[in-house]
PDB file of C-alpha atoms in Angstrom:
ATOM      1  CA  MET A   1       0.000   0.000   0.000  1.00  0.00           C
ATOM      2  CA  ASP A   2       1.470   3.339  -0.997  1.00  0.00           C
ATOM      3  CA  VAL A   3       1.487   6.488   1.120  1.00  0.00           C
ATOM      4  CA  THR A   4      -1.423   8.161  -0.694  1.00  0.00           C
ATOM      5  CA  SER A   5      -3.749   5.157  -0.330  1.00  0.00           C
ATOM      6  CA  PHE A   6      -2.771   4.829   3.329  1.00  0.00           C
ATOM      7  CA  TYR A   7      -3.641   8.449   4.018  1.00  0.00           C
ATOM      8  CA  LEU A   8      -6.881   8.282   2.041  1.00  0.00           C
ATOM      9  CA  LEU A   9      -7.864   5.228   4.098  1.00  0.00           C
ATOM     10  CA  LEU A  10      -7.004   7.137   7.296  1.00  0.00           C
ATOM     11  CA  SER A  11      -9.085  10.059   6.042  1.00  0.00           C
ATOM     12  CA  ILE A  12     -12.075   7.816   5.252  1.00  0.00           C
ATOM     13  CA  THR A  13     -11.903   6.181   8.678  1.00  0.00           C
ATOM     14  CA  LEU A  14     -11.605   9.513  10.498  1.00  0.00           C
ATOM     15  CA  PHE A  15     -14.550  10.894   8.505  1.00  0.00           C
ATOM     16  CA  SER A  16     -16.680   7.849   9.372  1.00  0.00           C
ATOM     17  CA  ILE A  17     -15.841   8.174  13.083  1.00  0.00           C
ATOM     18  CA  GLY A  18     -16.859  11.850  12.936  1.00  0.00           C
ATOM     19  CA  ALA A  19     -20.113  11.084  11.109  1.00  0.00           C
ATOM     20  CA  PHE A  20     -20.936   8.348  13.636  1.00  0.00           C
ATOM     21  CA  GLY A  21     -20.340  10.813  16.460  1.00  0.00           C
ATOM     22  CA  VAL A  22     -22.662  13.382  14.883  1.00  0.00           C
ATOM     23  CA  LEU A  23     -25.376  10.716  14.622  1.00  0.00           C
ATOM     24  CA  ILE A  24     -25.146   9.151  18.098  1.00  0.00           C
ATOM     25  CA  ARG A  25     -24.270  12.033  20.431  1.00  0.00           C
ATOM     26  CA  LYS A  26     -26.844  14.554  21.557  1.00  0.00           C
ATOM     27  CA  ASN A  27     -24.607  17.056  23.362  1.00  0.00           C
ATOM     28  CA  ALA A  28     -24.362  19.963  20.913  1.00  0.00           C
ATOM     29  CA  ILE A  29     -20.723  20.731  21.773  1.00  0.00           C
ATOM     30  CA  ILE A  30     -19.655  17.131  21.083  1.00  0.00           C
ATOM     31  CA  ILE A  31     -21.587  17.180  17.784  1.00  0.00           C
ATOM     32  CA  PHE A  32     -19.647  20.349  16.965  1.00  0.00           C
ATOM     33  CA  MET A  33     -16.334  18.640  17.775  1.00  0.00           C
ATOM     34  CA  CYS A  34     -17.249  15.667  15.574  1.00  0.00           C
ATOM     35  CA  ILE A  35     -17.819  18.100  12.694  1.00  0.00           C
ATOM     36  CA  GLU A  36     -14.265  19.353  13.307  1.00  0.00           C
ATOM     37  CA  LEU A  37     -13.086  15.725  13.013  1.00  0.00           C
ATOM     38  CA  MET A  38     -14.786  15.417   9.621  1.00  0.00           C
ATOM     39  CA  LEU A  39     -13.212  18.680   8.407  1.00  0.00           C
ATOM     40  CA  ASN A  40      -9.804  17.367   9.465  1.00  0.00           C
ATOM     41  CA  ALA A  41     -10.400  14.115   7.594  1.00  0.00           C
ATOM     42  CA  ALA A  42     -11.025  16.154   4.437  1.00  0.00           C
ATOM     43  CA  ASN A  43      -7.840  18.136   5.085  1.00  0.00           C
ATOM     44  CA  ILE A  44      -5.770  14.935   5.347  1.00  0.00           C
ATOM     45  CA  ALA A  45      -7.136  13.791   1.978  1.00  0.00           C
ATOM     46  CA  PHE A  46      -6.309  17.182   0.425  1.00  0.00           C
ATOM     47  CA  VAL A  47      -2.717  17.127   1.707  1.00  0.00           C
ATOM     48  CA  ALA A  48      -2.136  13.491   0.682  1.00  0.00           C
ATOM     49  CA  LEU A  49      -3.336  14.142  -2.881  1.00  0.00           C
ATOM     50  CA  SER A  50      -1.347  17.386  -3.006  1.00  0.00           C
ATOM     51  CA  ARG A  51       1.783  15.358  -2.276  1.00  0.00           C
ATOM     52  CA  GLN A  52       0.809  12.693  -4.811  1.00  0.00           C
ATOM     53  CA  TYR A  53       0.451  15.154  -7.677  1.00  0.00           C
ATOM     54  CA  GLY A  54       2.844  17.907  -6.555  1.00  0.00           C
ATOM     55  CA  ASP A  55       0.025  20.438  -6.700  1.00  0.00           C
ATOM     56  CA  LEU A  56      -0.122  23.461  -4.380  1.00  0.00           C
ATOM     57  CA  ASN A  57      -3.755  24.362  -5.126  1.00  0.00           C
ATOM     58  CA  SER A  58      -5.086  21.693  -2.770  1.00  0.00           C
ATOM     59  CA  GLN A  59      -2.913  23.076   0.037  1.00  0.00           C
ATOM     60  CA  VAL A  60      -4.629  26.417  -0.542  1.00  0.00           C
ATOM     61  CA  ALA A  61      -7.946  24.557  -0.209  1.00  0.00           C
ATOM     62  CA  VAL A  62      -6.784  23.295   3.207  1.00  0.00           C
ATOM     63  CA  PHE A  63      -6.034  26.910   4.157  1.00  0.00           C
ATOM     64  CA  PHE A  64      -9.587  27.928   3.220  1.00  0.00           C
ATOM     65  CA  VAL A  65     -11.070  24.979   5.135  1.00  0.00           C
ATOM     66  CA  MET A  66      -9.198  26.185   8.217  1.00  0.00           C
ATOM     67  CA  ALA A  67     -10.499  29.748   7.759  1.00  0.00           C
ATOM     68  CA  VAL A  68     -14.079  28.458   7.405  1.00  0.00           C
ATOM     69  CA  ALA A  69     -13.612  26.207  10.453  1.00  0.00           C
ATOM     70  CA  ALA A  70     -12.487  29.177  12.536  1.00  0.00           C
ATOM     71  CA  ALA A  71     -15.532  31.211  11.443  1.00  0.00           C
ATOM     72  CA  GLU A  72     -17.763  28.186  12.088  1.00  0.00           C
ATOM     73  CA  ALA A  73     -16.307  27.761  15.590  1.00  0.00           C
ATOM     74  CA  ALA A  74     -17.063  31.373  16.516  1.00  0.00           C
ATOM     75  CA  VAL A  75     -20.636  31.386  15.161  1.00  0.00           C
ATOM     76  CA  GLY A  76     -21.441  27.801  16.219  1.00  0.00           C
ATOM     77  CA  LEU A  77     -20.374  28.322  19.810  1.00  0.00           C
ATOM     78  CA  ALA A  78     -22.316  31.599  19.956  1.00  0.00           C
ATOM     79  CA  ILE A  79     -25.411  29.701  18.782  1.00  0.00           C
ATOM     80  CA  ILE A  80     -24.802  27.017  21.430  1.00  0.00           C
ATOM     81  CA  LEU A  81     -24.539  29.783  24.042  1.00  0.00           C
ATOM     82  CA  ALA A  82     -27.823  31.340  22.862  1.00  0.00           C
ATOM     83  CA  VAL A  83     -29.568  27.925  22.851  1.00  0.00           C
ATOM     84  CA  PHE A  84     -28.318  27.270  26.384  1.00  0.00           C
ATOM     85  CA  ARG A  85     -29.686  30.611  27.587  1.00  0.00           C
ATOM     86  CA  HIS A  86     -33.060  29.858  26.070  1.00  0.00           C
ATOM     87  CA  TYR A  87     -33.547  26.159  26.894  1.00  0.00           C
ATOM     88  CA  ARG A  88     -31.128  25.745  29.866  1.00  0.00           C
ATOM     89  CA  THR A  89     -29.703  22.683  28.079  1.00  0.00           C
ATOM     90  CA  ILE A  90     -27.530  22.026  25.033  1.00  0.00           C
ATOM     91  CA  GLU A  91     -28.985  18.627  24.194  1.00  0.00           C
ATOM     92  CA  ALA A  92     -29.792  18.693  20.497  1.00  0.00           C
ATOM     93  CA  ASP A  93     -33.010  16.678  20.915  1.00  0.00           C
ATOM     94  CA  GLN A  94     -34.407  19.029  23.552  1.00  0.00           C
ATOM     95  CA  ALA A  95     -34.192  22.114  21.353  1.00  0.00           C
ATOM     96  CA  CYS A  96     -36.680  20.777  18.834  1.00  0.00           C
ATOM     97  CA  GLU A  97     -39.622  23.176  18.819  1.00  0.00           C
ATOM     98  CA  LEU A  98     -40.082  26.110  16.501  1.00  0.00           C
ATOM     99  CA  ARG A  99     -40.784  29.462  18.216  1.00  0.00           C
ATOM    100  CA  GLY A 100     -39.722  27.730  21.460  1.00  0.00           C
TER     101      GLY A 100
ATOM    102  CA  MET B   1       5.146   4.438   3.999  1.00  0.00           C
ATOM    103  CA  ASN B   2       7.186   4.340   7.161  1.00  0.00           C
ATOM    104  CA  ILE B   3       6.579   3.167  10.707  1.00  0.00           C
ATOM    105  CA  ALA B   4       5.909   6.683  12.042  1.00  0.00           C
ATOM    106  CA  MET B   5       2.940   7.093   9.687  1.00  0.00           C
ATOM    107  CA  ILE B   6       1.373   3.837  10.914  1.00  0.00           C
ATOM    108  CA  ILE B   7       1.928   4.614  14.603  1.00  0.00           C
ATOM    109  CA  PHE B   8       0.549   8.138  14.337  1.00  0.00           C
ATOM    110  CA  GLY B   9      -2.316   6.909  12.158  1.00  0.00           C
ATOM    111  CA  ILE B  10      -3.387   4.471  14.873  1.00  0.00           C
ATOM    112  CA  LEU B  11      -2.997   7.173  17.550  1.00  0.00           C
ATOM    113  CA  THR B  12      -5.133   9.560  15.467  1.00  0.00           C
ATOM    114  CA  LEU B  13      -7.949   7.043  15.143  1.00  0.00           C
ATOM    115  CA  LEU B  14      -7.815   6.063  18.830  1.00  0.00           C
ATOM    116  CA  SER B  15      -8.063   9.663  20.009  1.00  0.00           C
ATOM    117  CA  ALA B  16     -10.868  10.302  17.477  1.00  0.00           C
ATOM    118  CA  LEU B  17     -12.757   7.371  19.032  1.00  0.00           C
ATOM    119  CA  GLY B  18     -12.098   9.015  22.402  1.00  0.00           C
ATOM    120  CA  VAL B  19     -13.819  12.182  21.161  1.00  0.00           C
ATOM    121  CA  VAL B  20     -16.932  10.260  20.147  1.00  0.00           C
ATOM    122  CA  PHE B  21     -17.220   7.894  23.133  1.00  0.00           C
ATOM    123  CA  SER B  22     -16.101  10.052  26.091  1.00  0.00           C
ATOM    124  CA  LYS B  23     -18.831  10.482  28.668  1.00  0.00           C
ATOM    125  CA  LYS B  24     -17.813  14.013  29.687  1.00  0.00           C
ATOM    126  CA  SER B  25     -17.604  16.808  27.149  1.00  0.00           C
ATOM    127  CA  LEU B  26     -14.347  18.134  28.625  1.00  0.00           C
ATOM    128  CA  ASN B  27     -12.687  14.730  28.037  1.00  0.00           C
ATOM    129  CA  SER B  28     -13.968  14.830  24.464  1.00  0.00           C
ATOM    130  CA  ALA B  29     -12.420  18.270  24.001  1.00  0.00           C
ATOM    131  CA  LEU B  30      -9.031  17.100  25.295  1.00  0.00           C
ATOM    132  CA  PHE B  31      -9.135  14.023  23.032  1.00  0.00           C
ATOM    133  CA  LEU B  32      -9.907  16.376  20.136  1.00  0.00           C
ATOM    134  CA  VAL B  33      -6.811  18.452  20.978  1.00  0.00           C
ATOM    135  CA  ALA B  34      -4.754  15.230  20.787  1.00  0.00           C
ATOM    136  CA  THR B  35      -6.369  14.282  17.453  1.00  0.00           C
ATOM    137  CA  LEU B  36      -5.607  17.700  15.968  1.00  0.00           C
ATOM    138  CA  PHE B  37      -1.971  17.434  17.103  1.00  0.00           C
ATOM    139  CA  PHE B  38      -1.654  14.013  15.444  1.00  0.00           C
ATOM    140  CA  VAL B  39      -3.185  15.396  12.240  1.00  0.00           C
ATOM    141  CA  ALA B  40      -0.522  18.130  12.371  1.00  0.00           C
ATOM    142  CA  VAL B  41       2.103  15.368  12.641  1.00  0.00           C
ATOM    143  CA  HIS B  42       0.653  13.754   9.508  1.00  0.00           C
ATOM    144  CA  PHE B  43       0.890  17.075   7.664  1.00  0.00           C
ATOM    145  CA  ALA B  44       4.559  17.311   8.674  1.00  0.00           C
ATOM    146  CA  LEU B  45       5.160  13.718   7.504  1.00  0.00           C
ATOM    147  CA  LEU B  46       3.620  14.666   4.152  1.00  0.00           C
ATOM    148  CA  ASN B  47       6.179  17.510   3.728  1.00  0.00           C
ATOM    149  CA  SER B  48       3.676  20.285   4.466  1.00  0.00           C
ATOM    150  CA  SER B  49       5.442  22.068   7.299  1.00  0.00           C
ATOM    151  CA  PHE B  50       3.470  25.286   6.899  1.00  0.00           C
ATOM    152  CA  LEU B  51       0.103  23.556   7.157  1.00  0.00           C
ATOM    153  CA  ALA B  52       1.363  21.601  10.193  1.00  0.00           C
ATOM    154  CA  SER B  53       2.216  24.798  12.070  1.00  0.00           C
ATOM    155  CA  LEU B  54      -1.061  26.396  10.938  1.00  0.00           C
ATOM    156  CA  GLN B  55      -2.962  23.347  12.195  1.00  0.00           C
ATOM    157  CA  ILE B  56      -1.432  23.654  15.661  1.00  0.00           C
ATOM    158  CA  MET B  57      -1.895  27.438  15.857  1.00  0.00           C
ATOM    159  CA  VAL B  58      -5.418  27.704  14.444  1.00  0.00           C
ATOM    160  CA  TYR B  59      -7.049  24.400  15.407  1.00  0.00           C
ATOM    161  CA  ALA B  60      -5.274  23.121  18.501  1.00  0.00           C
ATOM    162  CA  GLY B  61      -4.694  26.662  19.741  1.00  0.00           C
ATOM    163  CA  ALA B  62      -7.464  29.082  18.866  1.00  0.00           C
ATOM    164  CA  ILE B  63     -10.495  26.875  18.118  1.00  0.00           C
ATOM    165  CA  MET B  64      -9.960  24.460  21.006  1.00  0.00           C
ATOM    166  CA  VAL B  65      -9.458  27.301  23.507  1.00  0.00           C
ATOM    167  CA  LEU B  66     -12.836  28.648  22.370  1.00  0.00           C
ATOM    168  CA  VAL B  67     -14.517  25.221  22.733  1.00  0.00           C
ATOM    169  CA  ILE B  68     -13.078  24.551  26.195  1.00  0.00           C
ATOM    170  CA  PHE B  69     -13.960  28.100  27.236  1.00  0.00           C
ATOM    171  CA  VAL B  70     -17.611  27.529  26.292  1.00  0.00           C
ATOM    172  CA  ILE B  71     -17.699  24.138  28.067  1.00  0.00           C
ATOM    173  CA  MET B  72     -16.373  25.717  31.274  1.00  0.00           C
ATOM    174  CA  LEU B  73     -18.597  28.803  30.922  1.00  0.00           C
ATOM    175  CA  LEU B  74     -21.749  26.690  30.683  1.00  0.00           C
ATOM    176  CA  GLY B  75     -20.580  24.443  33.535  1.00  0.00           C
ATOM    177  CA  LEU B  76     -20.950  21.267  31.455  1.00  0.00           C
ATOM    178  CA  GLU B  77     -17.580  19.687  32.249  1.00  0.00           C
ATOM    179  CA  SER B  78     -19.191  16.874  34.270  1.00  0.00           C
ATOM    180  CA  ASP B  79     -22.438  16.524  32.325  1.00  0.00           C
ATOM    181  CA  THR B  80     -23.355  12.967  31.390  1.00  0.00           C
ATOM    182  CA  GLU B  81     -26.075  11.957  28.986  1.00  0.00           C
ATOM    183  CA  GLN B  82     -29.007   9.731  29.828  1.00  0.00           C
ATOM    184  CA  VAL B  83     -31.572  10.165  27.077  1.00  0.00           C
ATOM    185  CA  GLN B  84     -31.218   8.278  23.799  1.00  0.00           C
ATOM    186  CA  ARG B  85     -31.118  10.089  20.476  1.00  0.00           C
ATOM    187  CA  ASN B  86     -34.140   9.969  18.212  1.00  0.00           C
ATOM    188  CA  ILE B  87     -32.165   7.799  15.765  1.00  0.00           C
ATOM    189  CA  PRO B  88     -31.233   4.407  17.285  1.00  0.00           C
ATOM    190  CA  VAL B  89     -27.495   3.673  17.508  1.00  0.00           C
ATOM    191  CA  SER B  90     -27.855   0.557  15.322  1.00  0.00           C
ATOM    192  CA  VAL B  91     -29.379   2.561  12.454  1.00  0.00           C
ATOM    193  CA  SER B  92     -26.579   5.144  12.745  1.00  0.00           C
ATOM    194  CA  PHE B  93     -24.012   2.345  12.705  1.00  0.00           C
ATOM    195  CA  ILE B  94     -25.492   0.781   9.562  1.00  0.00           C
ATOM    196  CA  LEU B  95     -25.553   4.165   7.811  1.00  0.00           C
ATOM    197  CA  VAL B  96     -21.937   4.951   8.701  1.00  0.00           C
ATOM    198  CA  ALA B  97     -20.736   1.419   7.886  1.00  0.00           C
ATOM    199  CA  SER B  98     -22.306   1.602   4.419  1.00  0.00           C
ATOM    200  CA  LEU B  99     -20.713   5.030   3.846  1.00  0.00           C
ATOM    201  CA  PHE B 100     -17.340   3.660   4.980  1.00  0.00           C
ATOM    202  CA  SER B 101     -17.509   0.539   2.813  1.00  0.00           C
ATOM    203  CA  PHE B 102     -18.609   2.546  -0.225  1.00  0.00           C
ATOM    204  CA  LEU B 103     -15.673   4.951   0.186  1.00  0.00           C
ATOM    205  CA  VAL B 104     -13.145   2.125   0.734  1.00  0.00           C
ATOM    206  CA  PHE B 105     -14.550   0.256  -2.277  1.00  0.00           C
ATOM    207  CA  SER B 106     -14.139   3.306  -4.506  1.00  0.00           C
ATOM    208  CA  LEU B 107     -10.633   3.949  -3.099  1.00  0.00           C
ATOM    209  CA  PHE B 108      -9.414   0.466  -4.032  1.00  0.00           C
ATOM    210  CA  ASN B 109     -11.036   0.602  -7.472  1.00  0.00           C
ATOM    211  CA  HIS B 110      -9.202   3.777  -8.334  1.00  0.00           C
ATOM    212  CA  GLU B 111      -5.926   3.953 -10.246  1.00  0.00           C
ATOM    213  CA  PHE B 112      -3.821   6.968  -9.318  1.00  0.00           C
ATOM    214  CA  LEU B 113      -1.837   8.727 -11.983  1.00  0.00           C
ATOM    215  CA  PRO B 114       1.892   8.201 -11.464  1.00  0.00           C
ATOM    216  CA  ALA B 115       3.125  10.134  -8.469  1.00  0.00           C
ATOM    217  CA  SER B 116       4.939  13.334  -9.265  1.00  0.00           C
ATOM    218  CA  GLY B 117       5.223  15.040  -5.909  1.00  0.00           C
ATOM    219  CA  GLU B 118       7.407  12.683  -3.873  1.00  0.00           C
ATOM    220  CA  ASN B 119      10.114  15.265  -3.228  1.00  0.00           C
ATOM    221  CA  PHE B 120       7.763  18.168  -3.158  1.00  0.00           C
ATOM    222  CA  ILE B 121       8.063  20.524  -0.183  1.00  0.00           C
ATOM    223  CA  SER B 122       5.472  23.194   0.513  1.00  0.00           C
ATOM    224  CA  GLY B 123       6.550  25.840   2.981  1.00  0.00           C
ATOM    225  CA  ALA B 124       5.025  29.219   3.723  1.00  0.00           C
ATOM    226  CA  LYS B 125       6.818  30.785   0.744  1.00  0.00           C
ATOM    227  CA  GLU B 126       5.344  28.480  -1.896  1.00  0.00           C
ATOM    228  CA  ILE B 127       1.805  28.522  -0.473  1.00  0.00           C
ATOM    229  CA  GLY B 128       1.918  32.291   0.019  1.00  0.00           C
ATOM    230  CA  ALA B 129       2.924  32.813  -3.601  1.00  0.00           C
ATOM    231  CA  VAL B 130      -0.037  30.761  -4.882  1.00  0.00           C
ATOM    232  CA  LEU B 131      -2.453  32.216  -2.319  1.00  0.00           C
ATOM    233  CA  LEU B 132      -1.719  35.851  -3.127  1.00  0.00           C
ATOM    234  CA  THR B 133      -1.674  35.505  -6.922  1.00  0.00           C
ATOM    235  CA  LYS B 134      -3.989  32.804  -8.237  1.00  0.00           C
ATOM    236  CA  HIS B 135      -6.325  32.673  -5.221  1.00  0.00           C
ATOM    237  CA  LEU B 136      -6.298  36.340  -4.235  1.00  0.00           C
ATOM    238  CA  ALA B 137     -10.099  36.699  -4.544  1.00  0.00           C
ATOM    239  CA  GLY B 138     -10.659  33.718  -2.250  1.00  0.00           C
ATOM    240  CA  PHE B 139      -8.175  35.120   0.230  1.00  0.00           C
ATOM    241  CA  GLU B 140     -10.053  38.423   0.404  1.00  0.00           C
ATOM    242  CA  LEU B 141     -13.366  36.571   0.717  1.00  0.00           C
ATOM    243  CA  ALA B 142     -11.932  34.589   3.649  1.00  0.00           C
ATOM    244  CA  ALA B 143     -11.115  37.890   5.349  1.00  0.00           C
ATOM    245  CA  VAL B 144     -14.688  39.125   4.800  1.00  0.00           C
ATOM    246  CA  LEU B 145     -16.034  35.781   6.084  1.00  0.00           C
ATOM    247  CA  LEU B 146     -13.998  36.044   9.291  1.00  0.00           C
ATOM    248  CA  LEU B 147     -15.203  39.617   9.853  1.00  0.00           C
ATOM    249  CA  ALA B 148     -18.818  38.523   9.305  1.00  0.00           C
ATOM    250  CA  ALA B 149     -18.271  35.638  11.746  1.00  0.00           C
ATOM    251  CA  VAL B 150     -16.973  38.024  14.426  1.00  0.00           C
ATOM    252  CA  VAL B 151     -19.976  40.331  14.032  1.00  0.00           C
ATOM    253  CA  GLY B 152     -22.380  37.372  13.921  1.00  0.00           C
ATOM    254  CA  ALA B 153     -20.901  35.771  17.037  1.00  0.00           C
ATOM    255  CA  VAL B 154     -21.199  39.015  19.005  1.00  0.00           C
ATOM    256  CA  THR B 155     -24.793  39.514  17.835  1.00  0.00           C
ATOM    257  CA  LEU B 156     -25.816  35.947  18.719  1.00  0.00           C
ATOM    258  CA  ALA B 157     -24.078  35.762  22.089  1.00  0.00           C
ATOM    259  CA  TYR B 158     -24.969  39.266  23.282  1.00  0.00           C
ATOM    260  CA  ASP B 159     -27.236  39.199  26.315  1.00  0.00           C
ATOM    261  CA  PRO B 160     -29.196  42.459  26.774  1.00  0.00           C
ATOM    262  CA  ARG B 161     -30.200  41.634  30.381  1.00  0.00           C
ATOM    263  CA  PRO B 162     -28.353  43.471  33.171  1.00  0.00           C
ATOM    264  CA  PRO B 163     -25.319  41.629  34.625  1.00  0.00           C
ATOM    265  CA  LEU B 164     -25.978  39.133  37.428  1.00  0.00           C
ATOM    266  CA  PRO B 165     -24.809  39.741  41.016  1.00  0.00           C
ATOM    267  CA  LYS B 166     -21.372  38.396  41.941  1.00  0.00           C
ATOM    268  CA  GLY B 167     -20.858  34.623  42.085  1.00  0.00           C
ATOM    269  CA  ARG B 168     -23.915  33.825  39.989  1.00  0.00           C
ATOM    270  CA  GLY B 169     -22.714  32.723  36.571  1.00  0.00           C
ATOM    271  CA  LEU B 170     -24.685  30.848  33.931  1.00  0.00           C
ATOM    272  CA  SER B 171     -24.108  27.463  35.589  1.00  0.00           C
ATOM    273  CA  ALA B 172     -25.290  28.757  38.987  1.00  0.00           C
ATOM    274  CA  MET B 173     -28.516  29.829  37.298  1.00  0.00           C
ATOM    275  CA  HIS B 174     -28.694  26.409  35.684  1.00  0.00           C
ATOM    276  CA  LYS B 175     -28.696  24.632  39.052  1.00  0.00           C
ATOM    277  CA  GLU B 176     -31.563  26.671  40.531  1.00  0.00           C
TER     278      GLU B 176
END
């Protein structure tokens, strides 16, 4: 198995673990952290293929993913804070009513 | 493929499992810090030193400080879950297993073009040159996005009520 296939396999496994976490956990902060895992899995795939083909454009894509993840962290945690103030819980299944 | 890649690959997956299966959210956050460090190690092993340092500074530094700050602010560091999700765990497992097997199947049915980047090193200089010429518009848009995120976060998290008396944070209110 060559390096690129190894890293793509690692990326697939990490993405699946993250997706499983999003599906089974109900604590909003842990769901958020599992989304970060999935973003990192995508970044590993980008970097592995960048090395395979000697292409810098995919490294720039990783840079943009990081910028979007930072923006997502700020807004996502602010939403979690607002949900906690309103419902006194951050369990995703509890915050399920419109106009709550 | 060398032994370091395999060892750090296994460590990455183990700490990712720790994120998903930890009972306390603070333990999950610390496992996520470990995972992000191991991903930075993988970037360094793939000759991307700039992205490795960026990963540690942005992810393991800035984003994780924010996450742990929110966990401590809400007083959730010892919260444990009792209620089941609406989707049963078995259904989630079947969904994720089918996604995983589909992706692995397509990976092993794919022929890569011959490798050309074995000795390719991407430091800050090379990435900066591409980022500020070919991808300049995206770079500016990322700056606008970050500004919008700052304004949005302040708007969402702003609490117009008067400040609480001393020693009565959000978690103290939670316990009443």
